[in-house]
Coordinates of C-alpha atoms in Angstrom, one line a residue:
X385 CA 72.4 -12.3 -46.1
X386 CA 69.1 -13.2 -44.4
X387 CA 68.0 -10.3 -42.1
X388 CA 64.8 -12.0 -41.0
X389 CA 64.6 -13.0 -37.2
X390 CA 65.7 -16.5 -36.4
X391 CA 62.5 -18.0 -35.0
X392 CA 62.5 -21.3 -33.1
X393 CA 59.2 -23.2 -33.0
X394 CA 59.4 -25.7 -30.2
X395 CA 57.0 -28.6 -30.9
X396 CA 56.8 -28.0 -34.6
X397 CA 55.5 -31.5 -35.3
X398 CA 52.6 -31.1 -33.0
X399 CA 49.1 -29.8 -33.6
X400 CA 49.8 -26.2 -32.7
X401 CA 53.5 -26.0 -33.6
X402 CA 52.9 -27.2 -37.2
X403 CA 50.2 -24.6 -37.6
X404 CA 52.5 -21.9 -36.3
X405 CA 55.1 -22.9 -38.9
X406 CA 52.4 -22.7 -41.6
X407 CA 51.4 -19.3 -40.4
X408 CA 55.0 -18.0 -40.3
X409 CA 55.7 -19.3 -43.8
X410 CA 52.6 -17.7 -45.1
X411 CA 53.9 -14.4 -43.8
X412 CA 57.1 -14.9 -45.7
X413 CA 59.4 -16.1 -42.9
X414 CA 62.1 -18.4 -44.1
X415 CA 64.4 -18.4 -41.0
X416 CA 62.4 -20.9 -39.0
X417 CA 64.4 -23.2 -36.8
X418 CA 62.9 -26.6 -35.8
X419 CA 64.1 -29.7 -34.1
X420 CA 62.3 -33.0 -33.7
X421 CA 62.0 -34.8 -30.4
X422 CA 64.8 -37.2 -31.5
X423 CA 67.1 -34.3 -32.4
X424 CA 66.5 -32.3 -29.2
X425 CA 65.2 -33.6 -25.9
X426 CA 63.7 -30.5 -24.3
X427 CA 63.6 -32.2 -20.8
X428 CA 67.4 -32.4 -20.9
X429 CA 68.8 -29.1 -19.7
X430 CA 72.3 -29.6 -21.3
X431 CA 70.9 -30.4 -24.7
X432 CA 68.7 -27.2 -24.6
X433 CA 71.6 -25.2 -23.3
X434 CA 73.8 -26.3 -26.3
X435 CA 71.0 -25.7 -28.8
X436 CA 70.5 -22.1 -27.7
X437 CA 74.3 -21.4 -27.5
X438 CA 74.7 -22.7 -31.1
X439 CA 71.6 -21.3 -32.9
X440 CA 71.5 -17.5 -32.1
X441 CA 67.7 -17.5 -31.8
X442 CA 65.8 -14.2 -31.8
X443 CA 62.2 -15.4 -31.1
X444 CA 60.7 -18.6 -29.5
X445 CA 57.2 -20.0 -29.9
X446 CA 57.0 -22.6 -27.0
X447 CA 54.4 -25.0 -28.3
X448 CA 56.1 -28.2 -27.2
X449 CA 54.1 -30.0 -24.5
X450 CA 53.0 -33.4 -23.3
X451 CA 49.2 -33.3 -24.0
X452 CA 46.3 -35.7 -23.9
X453 CA 42.6 -36.1 -22.9
X454 CA 41.0 -37.2 -19.6
X455 CA 42.2 -40.8 -19.9
X456 CA 45.8 -39.9 -20.5
X457 CA 45.9 -37.2 -17.8
X458 CA 44.3 -39.7 -15.3
X459 CA 46.7 -42.5 -16.3
X460 CA 50.0 -40.6 -16.4
X461 CA 49.8 -37.7 -14.0
X462 CA 53.5 -37.8 -13.1
X463 CA 54.6 -37.7 -16.7
X464 CA 52.3 -34.7 -17.4
X465 CA 53.6 -32.5 -14.6
X466 CA 57.3 -33.5 -14.9
X467 CA 57.7 -33.4 -18.6
X468 CA 55.9 -30.1 -19.0
X469 CA 57.6 -28.4 -16.1
X470 CA 61.1 -29.5 -17.3
X471 CA 60.5 -28.4 -20.9
X472 CA 59.2 -25.0 -19.9
X473 CA 62.0 -24.4 -17.4
X474 CA 64.7 -25.4 -19.7
X475 CA 63.5 -23.4 -22.8
X476 CA 62.6 -20.2 -20.9
X477 CA 65.8 -20.2 -18.9
X478 CA 68.2 -20.9 -21.8
X479 CA 66.3 -18.5 -24.0
X480 CA 66.9 -15.7 -21.4
X481 CA 70.6 -16.7 -20.8
X482 CA 71.2 -16.6 -24.5
X483 CA 69.7 -13.2 -25.1
X484 CA 66.3 -14.1 -26.6
X485 CA 64.1 -11.1 -25.8
X486 CA 60.8 -12.3 -27.4
X487 CA 59.1 -15.6 -26.4
X488 CA 55.5 -16.8 -26.6
X489 CA 54.4 -19.6 -24.2
X490 CA 51.3 -21.6 -25.1
X491 CA 49.3 -22.8 -22.1
X492 CA 45.8 -24.3 -21.8
X493 CA 42.4 -23.3 -20.6
X494 CA 42.5 -26.0 -18.0
X495 CA 44.6 -23.6 -15.9
X496 CA 41.4 -22.1 -14.6
X497 CA 39.3 -23.3 -11.6
X498 CA 36.9 -26.1 -12.3
X499 CA 33.9 -24.0 -11.2
X500 CA 35.1 -20.7 -12.6
X501 CA 32.4 -18.2 -13.5
X502 CA 31.5 -18.2 -17.2
X503 CA 32.9 -16.9 -19.5
X504 CA 36.3 -17.3 -17.9
X505 CA 38.3 -14.1 -17.6
X506 CA 42.1 -14.1 -17.3
X507 CA 41.9 -12.7 -13.8
X508 CA 40.2 -15.9 -12.5
X509 CA 43.5 -17.7 -12.6
X510 CA 44.3 -19.3 -9.2
X511 CA 40.9 -18.3 -7.7
X512 CA 39.6 -21.8 -7.0
X513 CA 40.2 -25.6 -7.2
X514 CA 41.3 -27.1 -10.4
X515 CA 39.6 -30.0 -12.3
X516 CA 41.1 -33.1 -10.6
X517 CA 41.4 -35.1 -13.8
X518 CA 44.0 -32.8 -15.3
X519 CA 45.4 -31.0 -12.2
X520 CA 49.1 -32.0 -12.8
X521 CA 49.0 -30.7 -16.4
X522 CA 47.2 -27.5 -15.3
X523 CA 49.7 -26.9 -12.5
X524 CA 52.6 -27.2 -15.0
X525 CA 51.0 -24.7 -17.3
X526 CA 50.3 -22.2 -14.5
X527 CA 54.0 -22.6 -13.6
X528 CA 54.9 -21.8 -17.2
X529 CA 52.9 -18.5 -17.1
X530 CA 54.5 -17.5 -13.8
X531 CA 58.0 -18.5 -15.2
X532 CA 57.5 -16.0 -18.1
X533 CA 56.2 -13.3 -15.8
X534 CA 59.0 -13.8 -13.3
X535 CA 61.7 -13.6 -16.0
X536 CA 60.1 -10.4 -17.4
X537 CA 60.1 -8.8 -13.9
X538 CA 63.6 -9.8 -13.1
X539 CA 65.4 -9.6 -16.4
X540 CA 63.3 -7.2 -18.5
X541 CA 62.5 -9.8 -21.2
X542 CA 59.3 -9.7 -23.3
X543 CA 57.9 -13.2 -22.7
X544 CA 54.1 -13.5 -23.3
X545 CA 51.6 -16.3 -22.7
X546 CA 48.5 -17.3 -24.5
X547 CA 45.8 -19.7 -23.2
X548 CA 44.0 -21.5 -26.0
X549 CA 40.6 -23.2 -25.6
X550 CA 40.2 -26.7 -27.0
X551 CA 42.0 -27.0 -30.3
X552 CA 41.5 -29.3 -33.3
X553 CA 42.5 -29.6 -36.9
X554 CA 45.3 -31.0 -39.2
X555 CA 48.1 -32.6 -37.3
X556 CA 45.9 -33.8 -34.4
X557 CA 46.5 -36.9 -32.4
X558 CA 43.9 -39.6 -33.2
X559 CA 45.0 -42.3 -30.7
X560 CA 41.8 -44.1 -29.6
X561 CA 42.6 -43.6 -25.8
X562 CA 45.0 -40.7 -25.5
X563 CA 43.5 -38.1 -27.9
X564 CA 41.2 -35.1 -27.2
X565 CA 37.5 -35.1 -27.8
X566 CA 37.2 -34.0 -31.5
X567 CA 39.9 -36.3 -32.9
X568 CA 38.6 -39.2 -30.7
X569 CA 35.1 -38.7 -31.9
X570 CA 36.2 -38.3 -35.5
X571 CA 38.1 -41.6 -35.4
X572 CA 35.2 -43.5 -33.6
X573 CA 32.5 -42.2 -36.0
X574 CA 34.8 -43.0 -39.0
X575 CA 35.4 -46.5 -37.9
X576 CA 31.7 -47.0 -37.0
X577 CA 30.8 -45.8 -40.5
X578 CA 33.1 -48.3 -42.1
X579 CA 31.8 -51.1 -39.9
X580 CA 28.1 -50.1 -40.4
X581 CA 27.9 -50.0 -36.6
X582 CA 24.3 -49.3 -35.3
X583 CA 25.5 -47.0 -32.5
X584 CA 28.4 -44.9 -31.2
X585 CA 28.5 -44.5 -27.4
X586 CA 30.1 -41.3 -26.1
X587 CA 31.7 -40.9 -22.7
X588 CA 29.6 -39.0 -20.1
X589 CA 26.2 -37.4 -20.3
X590 CA 26.8 -35.2 -23.3
X591 CA 25.7 -32.2 -21.3
X592 CA 29.1 -30.5 -20.6
X593 CA 29.8 -27.5 -22.8
X594 CA 33.0 -26.9 -24.6
X595 CA 34.5 -24.2 -26.9
X596 CA 36.6 -25.3 -29.9
X597 CA 39.1 -23.3 -32.0
X598 CA 40.5 -24.4 -35.3
X599 CA 44.2 -24.8 -35.0
X600 CA 45.2 -22.4 -37.9
X601 CA 43.1 -19.7 -36.2
X602 CA 45.1 -20.4 -33.0
X603 CA 48.4 -20.1 -34.9
X604 CA 47.3 -16.8 -36.5
X605 CA 46.4 -15.5 -33.0
X606 CA 49.9 -16.6 -31.7
X607 CA 51.7 -14.7 -34.4
X608 CA 49.4 -11.7 -33.9
X609 CA 50.1 -11.6 -30.1
X610 CA 53.9 -12.1 -30.6
X611 CA 54.1 -9.2 -33.0
X612 CA 52.1 -6.7 -30.9
X613 CA 54.2 -3.8 -29.8
X614 CA 55.1 -3.8 -26.1
X615 CA 53.0 -0.9 -25.0
X616 CA 49.8 -2.2 -26.7
X617 CA 50.3 -5.6 -25.0
X618 CA 51.1 -3.9 -21.6
X619 CA 47.9 -1.8 -21.7
X620 CA 45.7 -4.9 -21.4
X621 CA 47.9 -7.0 -19.1
X622 CA 49.6 -6.8 -15.8
X623 CA 53.2 -7.9 -15.0
X624 CA 51.8 -10.6 -12.6
X625 CA 48.7 -11.3 -14.7
X626 CA 50.0 -11.2 -18.3
X627 CA 48.4 -14.1 -20.1
X628 CA 45.8 -13.7 -22.9
X629 CA 42.9 -16.1 -23.6
X630 CA 42.5 -17.4 -27.2
X631 CA 39.2 -18.8 -28.3
X632 CA 36.0 -18.2 -30.3
X633 CA 33.8 -16.9 -27.5
X634 CA 31.2 -19.6 -28.4
X635 CA 30.6 -23.1 -27.1
X636 CA 28.5 -26.2 -27.7
X637 CA 27.4 -29.2 -25.7
X638 CA 29.3 -32.5 -26.2
X639 CA 26.1 -34.0 -27.5
X640 CA 25.8 -31.2 -30.2
X641 CA 29.5 -31.7 -31.1
X642 CA 29.0 -35.4 -31.5
X643 CA 26.0 -34.7 -33.8
X644 CA 28.1 -32.3 -35.9
X645 CA 31.1 -34.7 -36.1
X646 CA 28.7 -37.6 -37.1
X647 CA 27.3 -35.4 -39.9
X648 CA 30.7 -34.4 -41.2
X649 CA 31.9 -38.0 -41.2
X650 CA 28.7 -39.3 -42.8
X651 CA 27.7 -41.7 -39.9
X652 CA 24.0 -42.7 -40.1
X653 CA 23.6 -44.7 -36.8
X654 CA 22.5 -43.7 -33.3
X655 CA 24.5 -41.7 -30.8
X656 CA 24.4 -43.0 -27.2
X657 CA 25.9 -41.7 -23.9
X658 CA 27.6 -43.7 -21.2
X659 CA 26.8 -41.8 -18.0
X660 CA 29.0 -44.0 -15.9
X661 CA 32.0 -42.3 -17.4
X662 CA 33.3 -38.9 -16.1
X663 CA 32.1 -35.6 -17.7
X664 CA 35.0 -33.5 -16.6
X665 CA 34.5 -29.8 -16.1
X666 CA 30.8 -28.8 -16.7
X667 CA 31.6 -25.8 -18.8
X668 CA 34.7 -24.0 -20.2
X669 CA 34.1 -20.9 -22.2
X670 CA 36.8 -18.3 -22.4
X671 CA 36.3 -14.6 -22.2
X672 CA 38.2 -13.4 -25.3
X673 CA 37.4 -9.7 -25.0
X674 CA 41.1 -8.8 -24.3
X675 CA 42.2 -10.6 -27.5
X676 CA 39.5 -8.8 -29.5
X677 CA 40.7 -5.4 -28.0
X678 CA 44.1 -6.4 -29.2
X679 CA 42.8 -6.6 -32.8
X680 CA 42.2 -10.4 -33.4
X681 CA 39.2 -12.8 -33.5
X682 CA 38.7 -16.3 -34.9
X683 CA 37.4 -16.7 -38.4
X684 CA 36.7 -20.4 -38.9
X685 CA 33.1 -21.6 -37.9
X686 CA 33.0 -25.0 -36.2
X687 CA 31.2 -26.9 -39.0
X688 CA 33.8 -25.7 -41.6
X689 CA 36.7 -26.4 -39.3
X690 CA 35.4 -29.9 -38.7
X691 CA 35.1 -30.5 -42.5
X692 CA 38.7 -29.5 -42.9
X693 CA 39.8 -31.6 -39.9
X694 CA 38.0 -34.7 -41.2
X695 CA 39.6 -34.2 -44.7
X696 CA 43.0 -34.2 -43.1
X697 CA 42.1 -37.2 -41.0
X698 CA 41.0 -39.2 -44.1
X699 CA 44.2 -38.2 -45.9
X700 CA 46.3 -39.4 -42.9
X701 CA 44.4 -42.8 -42.7
X702 CA 44.9 -43.3 -46.5
X703 CA 48.6 -42.6 -46.2
X704 CA 48.9 -45.0 -43.3
X705 CA 47.1 -47.7 -45.3
X706 CA 49.3 -47.1 -48.4
X707 CA 52.5 -47.4 -46.2
X708 CA 51.2 -50.6 -44.7
X709 CA 50.4 -52.1 -48.1
X710 CA 53.8 -51.1 -49.6

């Protein structure tokens, strides 16, 4: 008889969810429950209700979300706020109804005000205006945090929230328009290398600063925070301000990031910048002092993480080419 907890990882095919599954398996967990989007539509309350009734889940990692970069957020704002709010509401509510005591909700650093003081502390939440290009997504994620806090206060559950900085690594989305900055750059530099293109032009001025966390580090942080005893977690959080930042505590300019990606890919041409395109938030560096006090910090340097991410990208491209040729 398997006495391990039954752990449901929502969004296990995504960037973070797949890394959480890897982290759990590395710790010896075998009772991991997953469902693909086709098997379980998380925006459908009745499907989620039946799933929790049937599966006797003990813990939930809520990594399922509709995500994308500036272009996607600008183009599909209704999808981003509706889908994410529905997923969060359905999973958190049905988890509570069916006796799940432990849940970890994954948010995003875009929950913080556009002009928040740097580095960004957890208490800066809702202290100013959000970045307009991703406001609907950010509002949904803020609602997710407050959903967990409200259920804890009313029902005595232990639902926690972590707010990651920009993530990258194996399992990323490399869509040319709807991806985040690292996979988008990786694909563009890779294609430019293959085409011997003389120049790659980057959106914006290259001046904004961003923090990047390798996804397997994020997964390790998630498992660490989930497994902290209640009193340890409670000492550094407040019932109405309970989320924890997850990042490296270091950032780089987009121009420096582009140079690093170009080096990893092996692109030899010029890098230009299209200043007619939006920059987004000027700087987003998370204060990760609470996480460090809770006993965890990132271990993968950005150049090493980029090398691993590019190796995974090349492997994916080769697999796609082989399928197309078959």
